[in-house]
């Protein structure tokens, strides 16, 4: 009979994350232990990144851009992604000198192919691929996956799910901070001072790198604007920025009060195509600069609009994800925050001992730890769910199951 583990005993979890950009799988193994004082101690043991093979990523991007596909293609992708996620886990284990018996659980986010939160379609739902049975079989480790479904069944958006990790890892007794992830999509967690007794809040802010990456593929045949070099060489095109802000679906999302979530259902190639008609004689570099400015604007505006409660005392914005490595985006964001007159310091996860590239993989390791201990992983004040749900589907690894005679 399965028994939940004791959170006050040291447990090792390995998180696997592939974001909306669909460029690579990040793996992070960490040890967690809840102290008698209720404080979480944690230590990162190993990290690894496994880029997607070119053919697999190309097929993924076609599906993410709503190219019609057969059921057999979905089936094949689910299996191939399961193999790729398993290899990422094994790479992290090798990097840290860890064996299967050293790890208690793997938490796999999977690769999101579709996410339809409440209100976005006639039926809400979410779909992540990367077969957890394959991960469990290849690693011989208990694997928990499909984290978003239980929160959506409880009436939530199934996103964002990192706030639990943000609370455990970053919340301070007497000062507030905001955690901003800039992956394919941007999402923020607002952490009031722990002693304030207020709920934490979190929501998606809009595009992170999605539109920038899509434009880089189209205009420069490159996967990203590495180090923000192209954006830094261009100038903001006000007509393009205005077109993005005036797009009805974009405006509806930006004006909606939290909880809210988004993704490629809105910030996609079709949106980019419609907006580019407003570019006039803007250069390709100007377009990248404008899309970078748009991401900075949506983050800063979200913080100014939904994070201005004095009781939350937000003094620091801590950036993670791929966007943290883009100095042009960080400069645009800092400028936008200064324009609001907000005395907010910009920092990155690396300032707190967490590699910027692995914060979300660490978060899913922590979510797997919580599920293994029988604890809720979603925060209702962030997702809008009726209750905090125990997240994930459990897939056993290790020895073959016994046979009943």
PDB file of C-alpha atoms in Angstrom, residues 20-298:
ATOM      1  CA  UNK A  20       6.363  27.521 -24.024  1.00  0.00           C
ATOM      2  CA  UNK A  21       9.426  28.246 -26.158  1.00  0.00           C
ATOM      3  CA  UNK A  22       9.846  24.468 -26.699  1.00  0.00           C
ATOM      4  CA  UNK A  23      13.597  24.713 -27.146  1.00  0.00           C
ATOM      5  CA  UNK A  24      15.004  22.438 -24.438  1.00  0.00           C
ATOM      6  CA  UNK A  25      14.291  20.369 -21.336  1.00  0.00           C
ATOM      7  CA  UNK A  26      15.732  21.642 -18.065  1.00  0.00           C
ATOM      8  CA  UNK A  27      16.356  19.195 -15.201  1.00  0.00           C
ATOM      9  CA  UNK A  28      17.081  20.067 -11.593  1.00  0.00           C
ATOM     10  CA  UNK A  29      17.553  17.676  -8.668  1.00  0.00           C
ATOM     11  CA  UNK A  30      17.228  19.065  -5.137  1.00  0.00           C
ATOM     12  CA  UNK A  31      16.955  17.901  -1.548  1.00  0.00           C
ATOM     13  CA  UNK A  32      14.052  19.253   0.527  1.00  0.00           C
ATOM     14  CA  UNK A  33      13.274  19.012   4.225  1.00  0.00           C
ATOM     15  CA  UNK A  34      10.654  20.811   6.294  1.00  0.00           C
ATOM     16  CA  UNK A  35      12.016  21.838   9.671  1.00  0.00           C
ATOM     17  CA  UNK A  36      10.190  21.720  12.993  1.00  0.00           C
ATOM     18  CA  UNK A  37       9.936  25.516  12.791  1.00  0.00           C
ATOM     19  CA  UNK A  38       7.988  25.224   9.525  1.00  0.00           C
ATOM     20  CA  UNK A  39      10.837  26.558   7.393  1.00  0.00           C
ATOM     21  CA  UNK A  40      11.920  24.671   4.296  1.00  0.00           C
ATOM     22  CA  UNK A  41      15.575  23.820   3.837  1.00  0.00           C
ATOM     23  CA  UNK A  42      16.676  22.987   0.304  1.00  0.00           C
ATOM     24  CA  UNK A  43      19.819  22.280  -1.669  1.00  0.00           C
ATOM     25  CA  UNK A  44      20.325  21.952  -5.426  1.00  0.00           C
ATOM     26  CA  UNK A  45      22.222  18.734  -6.148  1.00  0.00           C
ATOM     27  CA  UNK A  46      22.439  18.665  -9.948  1.00  0.00           C
ATOM     28  CA  UNK A  47      21.260  20.419 -13.097  1.00  0.00           C
ATOM     29  CA  UNK A  48      21.302  19.664 -16.820  1.00  0.00           C
ATOM     30  CA  UNK A  49      19.743  20.991 -20.010  1.00  0.00           C
ATOM     31  CA  UNK A  50      18.932  18.796 -22.998  1.00  0.00           C
ATOM     32  CA  UNK A  51      18.074  20.748 -26.181  1.00  0.00           C
ATOM     33  CA  UNK A  52      15.402  19.275 -28.400  1.00  0.00           C
ATOM     34  CA  UNK A  53      16.682  17.652 -31.559  1.00  0.00           C
ATOM     35  CA  UNK A  54      15.976  19.859 -34.584  1.00  0.00           C
ATOM     36  CA  UNK A  55      13.419  17.525 -36.171  1.00  0.00           C
ATOM     37  CA  UNK A  56      11.497  17.014 -32.929  1.00  0.00           C
ATOM     38  CA  UNK A  57      11.380  20.746 -32.224  1.00  0.00           C
ATOM     39  CA  UNK A  58      10.258  21.533 -35.774  1.00  0.00           C
ATOM     40  CA  UNK A  59       7.378  19.065 -35.456  1.00  0.00           C
ATOM     41  CA  UNK A  60       6.480  20.479 -32.044  1.00  0.00           C
ATOM     42  CA  UNK A  61       6.427  24.046 -33.343  1.00  0.00           C
ATOM     43  CA  UNK A  62       4.190  23.038 -36.256  1.00  0.00           C
ATOM     44  CA  UNK A  63       1.647  21.626 -33.812  1.00  0.00           C
ATOM     45  CA  UNK A  64       2.001  24.592 -31.461  1.00  0.00           C
ATOM     46  CA  UNK A  65       1.150  26.832 -34.404  1.00  0.00           C
ATOM     47  CA  UNK A  66      -2.086  24.848 -34.942  1.00  0.00           C
ATOM     48  CA  UNK A  67      -0.937  22.934 -38.000  1.00  0.00           C
ATOM     49  CA  UNK A  68      -3.375  20.035 -38.414  1.00  0.00           C
ATOM     50  CA  UNK A  69      -2.047  16.719 -37.135  1.00  0.00           C
ATOM     51  CA  UNK A  70      -3.294  13.157 -36.937  1.00  0.00           C
ATOM     52  CA  UNK A  71      -3.890  11.219 -33.741  1.00  0.00           C
ATOM     53  CA  UNK A  72      -0.910   9.029 -34.620  1.00  0.00           C
ATOM     54  CA  UNK A  73       1.351  12.110 -34.730  1.00  0.00           C
ATOM     55  CA  UNK A  74       0.236  13.112 -31.230  1.00  0.00           C
ATOM     56  CA  UNK A  75       0.805   9.544 -30.073  1.00  0.00           C
ATOM     57  CA  UNK A  76       4.316   9.445 -31.536  1.00  0.00           C
ATOM     58  CA  UNK A  77       5.221  12.851 -30.054  1.00  0.00           C
ATOM     59  CA  UNK A  78       4.028  11.778 -26.617  1.00  0.00           C
ATOM     60  CA  UNK A  79       6.355   8.777 -26.702  1.00  0.00           C
ATOM     61  CA  UNK A  80       9.317  10.639 -28.215  1.00  0.00           C
ATOM     62  CA  UNK A  81       8.989  13.439 -25.675  1.00  0.00           C
ATOM     63  CA  UNK A  82       8.834  10.857 -22.896  1.00  0.00           C
ATOM     64  CA  UNK A  83      12.160   9.467 -24.098  1.00  0.00           C
ATOM     65  CA  UNK A  84      13.665  12.971 -24.331  1.00  0.00           C
ATOM     66  CA  UNK A  85      12.496  13.915 -20.820  1.00  0.00           C
ATOM     67  CA  UNK A  86      13.902  10.646 -19.460  1.00  0.00           C
ATOM     68  CA  UNK A  87      17.266  11.390 -21.060  1.00  0.00           C
ATOM     69  CA  UNK A  88      17.262  14.865 -19.490  1.00  0.00           C
ATOM     70  CA  UNK A  89      16.650  13.298 -16.072  1.00  0.00           C
ATOM     71  CA  UNK A  90      19.460  10.796 -16.619  1.00  0.00           C
ATOM     72  CA  UNK A  91      21.786  13.616 -17.722  1.00  0.00           C
ATOM     73  CA  UNK A  92      21.152  15.522 -14.498  1.00  0.00           C
ATOM     74  CA  UNK A  93      21.691  12.354 -12.464  1.00  0.00           C
ATOM     75  CA  UNK A  94      25.004  11.745 -14.226  1.00  0.00           C
ATOM     76  CA  UNK A  95      26.066  15.363 -13.692  1.00  0.00           C
ATOM     77  CA  UNK A  96      25.409  15.066  -9.964  1.00  0.00           C
ATOM     78  CA  UNK A  97      26.680  11.520  -9.516  1.00  0.00           C
ATOM     79  CA  UNK A  98      23.177  10.437  -8.479  1.00  0.00           C
ATOM     80  CA  UNK A  99      21.732   6.922  -8.785  1.00  0.00           C
ATOM     81  CA  UNK A 100      18.086   5.955  -9.048  1.00  0.00           C
ATOM     82  CA  UNK A 101      18.047   4.923  -5.378  1.00  0.00           C
ATOM     83  CA  UNK A 102      19.237   8.439  -4.439  1.00  0.00           C
ATOM     84  CA  UNK A 103      16.105  10.083  -5.850  1.00  0.00           C
ATOM     85  CA  UNK A 104      12.672   9.723  -4.279  1.00  0.00           C
ATOM     86  CA  UNK A 105      10.554  11.208  -7.060  1.00  0.00           C
ATOM     87  CA  UNK A 106      10.637  12.885 -10.465  1.00  0.00           C
ATOM     88  CA  UNK A 107       8.237  15.730 -11.233  1.00  0.00           C
ATOM     89  CA  UNK A 108       7.679  16.248 -14.961  1.00  0.00           C
ATOM     90  CA  UNK A 109       5.816  19.270 -16.302  1.00  0.00           C
ATOM     91  CA  UNK A 110       5.772  17.845 -19.825  1.00  0.00           C
ATOM     92  CA  UNK A 111       5.450  19.925 -22.990  1.00  0.00           C
ATOM     93  CA  UNK A 112       2.276  21.973 -23.232  1.00  0.00           C
ATOM     94  CA  UNK A 113       0.540  21.617 -26.583  1.00  0.00           C
ATOM     95  CA  UNK A 114      -2.692  23.363 -25.630  1.00  0.00           C
ATOM     96  CA  UNK A 115      -3.951  25.285 -22.623  1.00  0.00           C
ATOM     97  CA  UNK A 116      -7.544  26.553 -22.510  1.00  0.00           C
ATOM     98  CA  UNK A 117      -8.249  28.194 -19.143  1.00  0.00           C
ATOM     99  CA  UNK A 118     -11.785  28.936 -17.936  1.00  0.00           C
ATOM    100  CA  UNK A 119     -13.461  31.555 -20.103  1.00  0.00           C
ATOM    101  CA  UNK A 120     -11.145  31.146 -23.094  1.00  0.00           C
ATOM    102  CA  UNK A 121     -13.224  28.476 -24.834  1.00  0.00           C
ATOM    103  CA  UNK A 122     -16.505  26.599 -24.460  1.00  0.00           C
ATOM    104  CA  UNK A 123     -14.623  23.842 -22.621  1.00  0.00           C
ATOM    105  CA  UNK A 124     -11.590  24.446 -20.411  1.00  0.00           C
ATOM    106  CA  UNK A 125      -8.714  21.996 -20.485  1.00  0.00           C
ATOM    107  CA  UNK A 126      -4.989  21.538 -20.821  1.00  0.00           C
ATOM    108  CA  UNK A 127      -2.723  19.086 -22.630  1.00  0.00           C
ATOM    109  CA  UNK A 128       0.901  18.281 -21.834  1.00  0.00           C
ATOM    110  CA  UNK A 129       2.833  15.547 -23.635  1.00  0.00           C
ATOM    111  CA  UNK A 130       5.887  13.489 -22.516  1.00  0.00           C
ATOM    112  CA  UNK A 131       4.713  10.056 -21.422  1.00  0.00           C
ATOM    113  CA  UNK A 132       5.507   9.663 -17.696  1.00  0.00           C
ATOM    114  CA  UNK A 133       5.423   5.860 -17.927  1.00  0.00           C
ATOM    115  CA  UNK A 134       8.468   6.062 -20.204  1.00  0.00           C
ATOM    116  CA  UNK A 135      10.269   8.430 -17.809  1.00  0.00           C
ATOM    117  CA  UNK A 136       9.559   6.083 -14.891  1.00  0.00           C
ATOM    118  CA  UNK A 137      10.646   3.006 -16.868  1.00  0.00           C
ATOM    119  CA  UNK A 138      13.898   4.531 -18.139  1.00  0.00           C
ATOM    120  CA  UNK A 139      14.925   5.981 -14.768  1.00  0.00           C
ATOM    121  CA  UNK A 140      13.393   3.384 -12.397  1.00  0.00           C
ATOM    122  CA  UNK A 141      12.062   6.313 -10.325  1.00  0.00           C
ATOM    123  CA  UNK A 142       8.510   7.161  -9.254  1.00  0.00           C
ATOM    124  CA  UNK A 143       7.353   9.875 -11.671  1.00  0.00           C
ATOM    125  CA  UNK A 144       4.581  12.422 -11.104  1.00  0.00           C
ATOM    126  CA  UNK A 145       3.275  14.303 -14.139  1.00  0.00           C
ATOM    127  CA  UNK A 146       0.230  16.131 -15.517  1.00  0.00           C
ATOM    128  CA  UNK A 147       0.195  18.621 -12.642  1.00  0.00           C
ATOM    129  CA  UNK A 148      -2.284  21.102 -14.104  1.00  0.00           C
ATOM    130  CA  UNK A 149      -5.317  18.866 -14.503  1.00  0.00           C
ATOM    131  CA  UNK A 150      -6.320  18.557 -10.821  1.00  0.00           C
ATOM    132  CA  UNK A 151      -6.382  22.326 -10.325  1.00  0.00           C
ATOM    133  CA  UNK A 152      -8.513  22.790 -13.447  1.00  0.00           C
ATOM    134  CA  UNK A 153     -10.899  20.088 -12.233  1.00  0.00           C
ATOM    135  CA  UNK A 154     -11.267  22.212  -9.070  1.00  0.00           C
ATOM    136  CA  UNK A 155     -12.263  25.216 -11.171  1.00  0.00           C
ATOM    137  CA  UNK A 156      -8.816  26.790 -11.459  1.00  0.00           C
ATOM    138  CA  UNK A 157      -6.746  27.938 -14.411  1.00  0.00           C
ATOM    139  CA  UNK A 158      -4.171  25.191 -13.869  1.00  0.00           C
ATOM    140  CA  UNK A 159      -1.644  28.027 -13.909  1.00  0.00           C
ATOM    141  CA  UNK A 160       0.524  29.441 -12.646  1.00  0.00           C
ATOM    142  CA  UNK A 161       1.785  26.551 -10.522  1.00  0.00           C
ATOM    143  CA  UNK A 162       5.143  27.980  -9.449  1.00  0.00           C
ATOM    144  CA  UNK A 163       3.693  30.160  -6.624  1.00  0.00           C
ATOM    145  CA  UNK A 164       3.980  27.318  -4.102  1.00  0.00           C
ATOM    146  CA  UNK A 165       7.709  27.153  -4.821  1.00  0.00           C
ATOM    147  CA  UNK A 166       7.981  30.936  -4.776  1.00  0.00           C
ATOM    148  CA  UNK A 167       6.376  31.049  -1.335  1.00  0.00           C
ATOM    149  CA  UNK A 168       8.659  28.383   0.106  1.00  0.00           C
ATOM    150  CA  UNK A 169      11.841  29.674  -1.513  1.00  0.00           C
ATOM    151  CA  UNK A 170      11.500  33.458  -1.450  1.00  0.00           C
ATOM    152  CA  UNK A 171       8.827  34.844   0.885  1.00  0.00           C
ATOM    153  CA  UNK A 172      10.316  37.071   3.602  1.00  0.00           C
ATOM    154  CA  UNK A 173       8.872  37.855   7.064  1.00  0.00           C
ATOM    155  CA  UNK A 174       8.816  41.652   6.809  1.00  0.00           C
ATOM    156  CA  UNK A 175       9.151  42.746   3.165  1.00  0.00           C
ATOM    157  CA  UNK A 176       7.354  41.924  -0.060  1.00  0.00           C
ATOM    158  CA  UNK A 177       8.759  40.917  -3.430  1.00  0.00           C
ATOM    159  CA  UNK A 178       7.549  39.882  -6.866  1.00  0.00           C
ATOM    160  CA  UNK A 179       8.842  36.847  -8.767  1.00  0.00           C
ATOM    161  CA  UNK A 180       8.745  37.358 -12.545  1.00  0.00           C
ATOM    162  CA  UNK A 181       9.472  34.440 -14.839  1.00  0.00           C
ATOM    163  CA  UNK A 182      10.177  35.336 -18.464  1.00  0.00           C
ATOM    164  CA  UNK A 183      10.020  32.151 -20.492  1.00  0.00           C
ATOM    165  CA  UNK A 184       7.889  31.853 -23.595  1.00  0.00           C
ATOM    166  CA  UNK A 185       5.132  33.466 -21.512  1.00  0.00           C
ATOM    167  CA  UNK A 186       5.644  35.858 -18.621  1.00  0.00           C
ATOM    168  CA  UNK A 187       4.161  35.116 -15.203  1.00  0.00           C
ATOM    169  CA  UNK A 188       4.492  36.865 -11.872  1.00  0.00           C
ATOM    170  CA  UNK A 189       3.987  35.883  -8.234  1.00  0.00           C
ATOM    171  CA  UNK A 190       3.292  38.668  -5.733  1.00  0.00           C
ATOM    172  CA  UNK A 191       4.630  37.724  -2.317  1.00  0.00           C
ATOM    173  CA  UNK A 192       3.506  40.036   0.496  1.00  0.00           C
ATOM    174  CA  UNK A 193       5.463  39.947   3.754  1.00  0.00           C
ATOM    175  CA  UNK A 194       4.824  36.658   5.527  1.00  0.00           C
ATOM    176  CA  UNK A 195       3.896  38.522   8.694  1.00  0.00           C
ATOM    177  CA  UNK A 196       1.237  40.537   6.834  1.00  0.00           C
ATOM    178  CA  UNK A 197      -1.078  37.516   6.797  1.00  0.00           C
ATOM    179  CA  UNK A 198      -2.208  38.207   3.222  1.00  0.00           C
ATOM    180  CA  UNK A 199      -2.645  35.612   0.460  1.00  0.00           C
ATOM    181  CA  UNK A 200      -0.093  35.432  -2.320  1.00  0.00           C
ATOM    182  CA  UNK A 201      -1.266  36.199  -5.840  1.00  0.00           C
ATOM    183  CA  UNK A 202       0.045  35.106  -9.219  1.00  0.00           C
ATOM    184  CA  UNK A 203      -0.936  35.384 -12.864  1.00  0.00           C
ATOM    185  CA  UNK A 204       0.417  35.462 -16.400  1.00  0.00           C
ATOM    186  CA  UNK A 205       1.548  38.925 -17.497  1.00  0.00           C
ATOM    187  CA  UNK A 206       1.561  38.306 -21.253  1.00  0.00           C
ATOM    188  CA  UNK A 207       4.261  37.332 -23.742  1.00  0.00           C
ATOM    189  CA  UNK A 208       7.741  36.567 -22.525  1.00  0.00           C
ATOM    190  CA  UNK A 209       9.969  35.471 -25.393  1.00  0.00           C
ATOM    191  CA  UNK A 210       7.265  33.948 -27.613  1.00  0.00           C
ATOM    192  CA  UNK A 211       6.777  36.835 -30.044  1.00  0.00           C
ATOM    193  CA  UNK A 212      10.464  37.788 -30.022  1.00  0.00           C
ATOM    194  CA  UNK A 213      11.503  34.222 -30.877  1.00  0.00           C
ATOM    195  CA  UNK A 214       8.836  33.911 -33.592  1.00  0.00           C
ATOM    196  CA  UNK A 215      10.032  37.128 -35.223  1.00  0.00           C
ATOM    197  CA  UNK A 216      13.673  36.031 -34.955  1.00  0.00           C
ATOM    198  CA  UNK A 217      12.837  32.798 -36.793  1.00  0.00           C
ATOM    199  CA  UNK A 218      10.991  34.706 -39.502  1.00  0.00           C
ATOM    200  CA  UNK A 219      13.327  37.676 -39.967  1.00  0.00           C
ATOM    201  CA  UNK A 220      16.759  36.325 -39.027  1.00  0.00           C
ATOM    202  CA  UNK A 221      16.418  32.537 -39.337  1.00  0.00           C
ATOM    203  CA  UNK A 222      17.564  32.310 -35.701  1.00  0.00           C
ATOM    204  CA  UNK A 223      15.954  30.709 -32.666  1.00  0.00           C
ATOM    205  CA  UNK A 224      16.344  33.729 -30.351  1.00  0.00           C
ATOM    206  CA  UNK A 225      17.814  37.196 -29.956  1.00  0.00           C
ATOM    207  CA  UNK A 226      20.859  36.042 -28.017  1.00  0.00           C
ATOM    208  CA  UNK A 227      21.932  38.610 -25.410  1.00  0.00           C
ATOM    209  CA  UNK A 228      19.365  41.046 -26.834  1.00  0.00           C
ATOM    210  CA  UNK A 229      21.888  42.132 -29.481  1.00  0.00           C
ATOM    211  CA  UNK A 230      19.387  42.664 -32.319  1.00  0.00           C
ATOM    212  CA  UNK A 231      16.924  44.549 -30.101  1.00  0.00           C
ATOM    213  CA  UNK A 232      19.703  46.790 -28.874  1.00  0.00           C
ATOM    214  CA  UNK A 233      20.521  47.757 -32.471  1.00  0.00           C
ATOM    215  CA  UNK A 234      16.946  48.772 -33.328  1.00  0.00           C
ATOM    216  CA  UNK A 235      14.456  51.456 -32.332  1.00  0.00           C
ATOM    217  CA  UNK A 236      10.926  51.017 -31.032  1.00  0.00           C
ATOM    218  CA  UNK A 237       8.253  51.257 -33.741  1.00  0.00           C
ATOM    219  CA  UNK A 238       5.323  53.046 -32.117  1.00  0.00           C
ATOM    220  CA  UNK A 239       2.814  51.961 -34.775  1.00  0.00           C
ATOM    221  CA  UNK A 240       3.652  48.271 -34.153  1.00  0.00           C
ATOM    222  CA  UNK A 241       3.512  48.751 -30.386  1.00  0.00           C
ATOM    223  CA  UNK A 242       0.135  50.480 -30.707  1.00  0.00           C
ATOM    224  CA  UNK A 243      -1.179  47.700 -32.956  1.00  0.00           C
ATOM    225  CA  UNK A 244      -0.208  45.054 -30.402  1.00  0.00           C
ATOM    226  CA  UNK A 245      -1.829  46.960 -27.553  1.00  0.00           C
ATOM    227  CA  UNK A 246      -4.996  47.652 -29.572  1.00  0.00           C
ATOM    228  CA  UNK A 247      -5.521  44.049 -30.714  1.00  0.00           C
ATOM    229  CA  UNK A 248      -8.920  43.137 -29.181  1.00  0.00           C
ATOM    230  CA  UNK A 249      -7.895  39.774 -27.716  1.00  0.00           C
ATOM    231  CA  UNK A 250      -4.613  41.183 -26.392  1.00  0.00           C
ATOM    232  CA  UNK A 251      -6.376  44.180 -24.868  1.00  0.00           C
ATOM    233  CA  UNK A 252      -8.971  41.904 -23.259  1.00  0.00           C
ATOM    234  CA  UNK A 253      -6.252  39.784 -21.672  1.00  0.00           C
ATOM    235  CA  UNK A 254      -4.173  42.709 -20.446  1.00  0.00           C
ATOM    236  CA  UNK A 255      -7.240  44.411 -18.917  1.00  0.00           C
ATOM    237  CA  UNK A 256      -8.586  41.240 -17.254  1.00  0.00           C
ATOM    238  CA  UNK A 257      -8.161  41.037 -13.509  1.00  0.00           C
ATOM    239  CA  UNK A 258      -6.245  38.052 -12.073  1.00  0.00           C
ATOM    240  CA  UNK A 259      -6.394  35.119 -11.879  1.00  0.00           C
ATOM    241  CA  UNK A 260      -5.604  34.780 -15.559  1.00  0.00           C
ATOM    242  CA  UNK A 261      -3.367  32.700 -17.800  1.00  0.00           C
ATOM    243  CA  UNK A 262      -2.383  32.716 -21.449  1.00  0.00           C
ATOM    244  CA  UNK A 263      -0.035  31.111 -23.948  1.00  0.00           C
ATOM    245  CA  UNK A 264       0.290  30.303 -27.617  1.00  0.00           C
ATOM    246  CA  UNK A 265      -3.483  30.405 -27.889  1.00  0.00           C
ATOM    247  CA  UNK A 266      -3.080  34.218 -28.017  1.00  0.00           C
ATOM    248  CA  UNK A 267       0.584  35.191 -28.410  1.00  0.00           C
ATOM    249  CA  UNK A 268       1.342  33.278 -31.572  1.00  0.00           C
ATOM    250  CA  UNK A 269       2.358  33.538 -35.219  1.00  0.00           C
ATOM    251  CA  UNK A 270      -1.119  34.708 -36.228  1.00  0.00           C
ATOM    252  CA  UNK A 271      -0.950  37.657 -33.822  1.00  0.00           C
ATOM    253  CA  UNK A 272       2.539  38.499 -35.058  1.00  0.00           C
ATOM    254  CA  UNK A 273       1.357  38.344 -38.674  1.00  0.00           C
ATOM    255  CA  UNK A 274      -1.547  40.710 -38.038  1.00  0.00           C
ATOM    256  CA  UNK A 275       0.618  43.165 -36.083  1.00  0.00           C
ATOM    257  CA  UNK A 276       3.437  43.271 -38.649  1.00  0.00           C
ATOM    258  CA  UNK A 277       1.121  44.951 -41.149  1.00  0.00           C
ATOM    259  CA  UNK A 278       1.445  48.070 -38.962  1.00  0.00           C
ATOM    260  CA  UNK A 279       5.241  48.186 -39.227  1.00  0.00           C
ATOM    261  CA  UNK A 280       5.498  50.565 -42.169  1.00  0.00           C
ATOM    262  CA  UNK A 281       9.151  50.984 -43.060  1.00  0.00           C
ATOM    263  CA  UNK A 282      10.469  49.663 -39.742  1.00  0.00           C
ATOM    264  CA  UNK A 283      13.627  47.586 -40.069  1.00  0.00           C
ATOM    265  CA  UNK A 284      13.867  43.977 -38.908  1.00  0.00           C
ATOM    266  CA  UNK A 285      15.916  45.137 -35.913  1.00  0.00           C
ATOM    267  CA  UNK A 286      13.233  47.741 -35.100  1.00  0.00           C
ATOM    268  CA  UNK A 287      10.620  44.957 -35.018  1.00  0.00           C
ATOM    269  CA  UNK A 288      12.677  42.897 -32.546  1.00  0.00           C
ATOM    270  CA  UNK A 289      13.261  46.006 -30.418  1.00  0.00           C
ATOM    271  CA  UNK A 290       9.522  46.725 -30.394  1.00  0.00           C
ATOM    272  CA  UNK A 291       8.536  43.193 -29.434  1.00  0.00           C
ATOM    273  CA  UNK A 292      11.131  43.305 -26.635  1.00  0.00           C
ATOM    274  CA  UNK A 293       9.673  46.612 -25.468  1.00  0.00           C
ATOM    275  CA  UNK A 294       6.177  45.100 -25.569  1.00  0.00           C
ATOM    276  CA  UNK A 295       7.229  42.278 -23.252  1.00  0.00           C
ATOM    277  CA  UNK A 296       8.793  44.817 -20.851  1.00  0.00           C
ATOM    278  CA  UNK A 297       5.655  46.943 -21.007  1.00  0.00           C
ATOM    279  CA  UNK A 298       3.277  44.089 -20.190  1.00  0.00           C
TER     280      UNK A 298
END
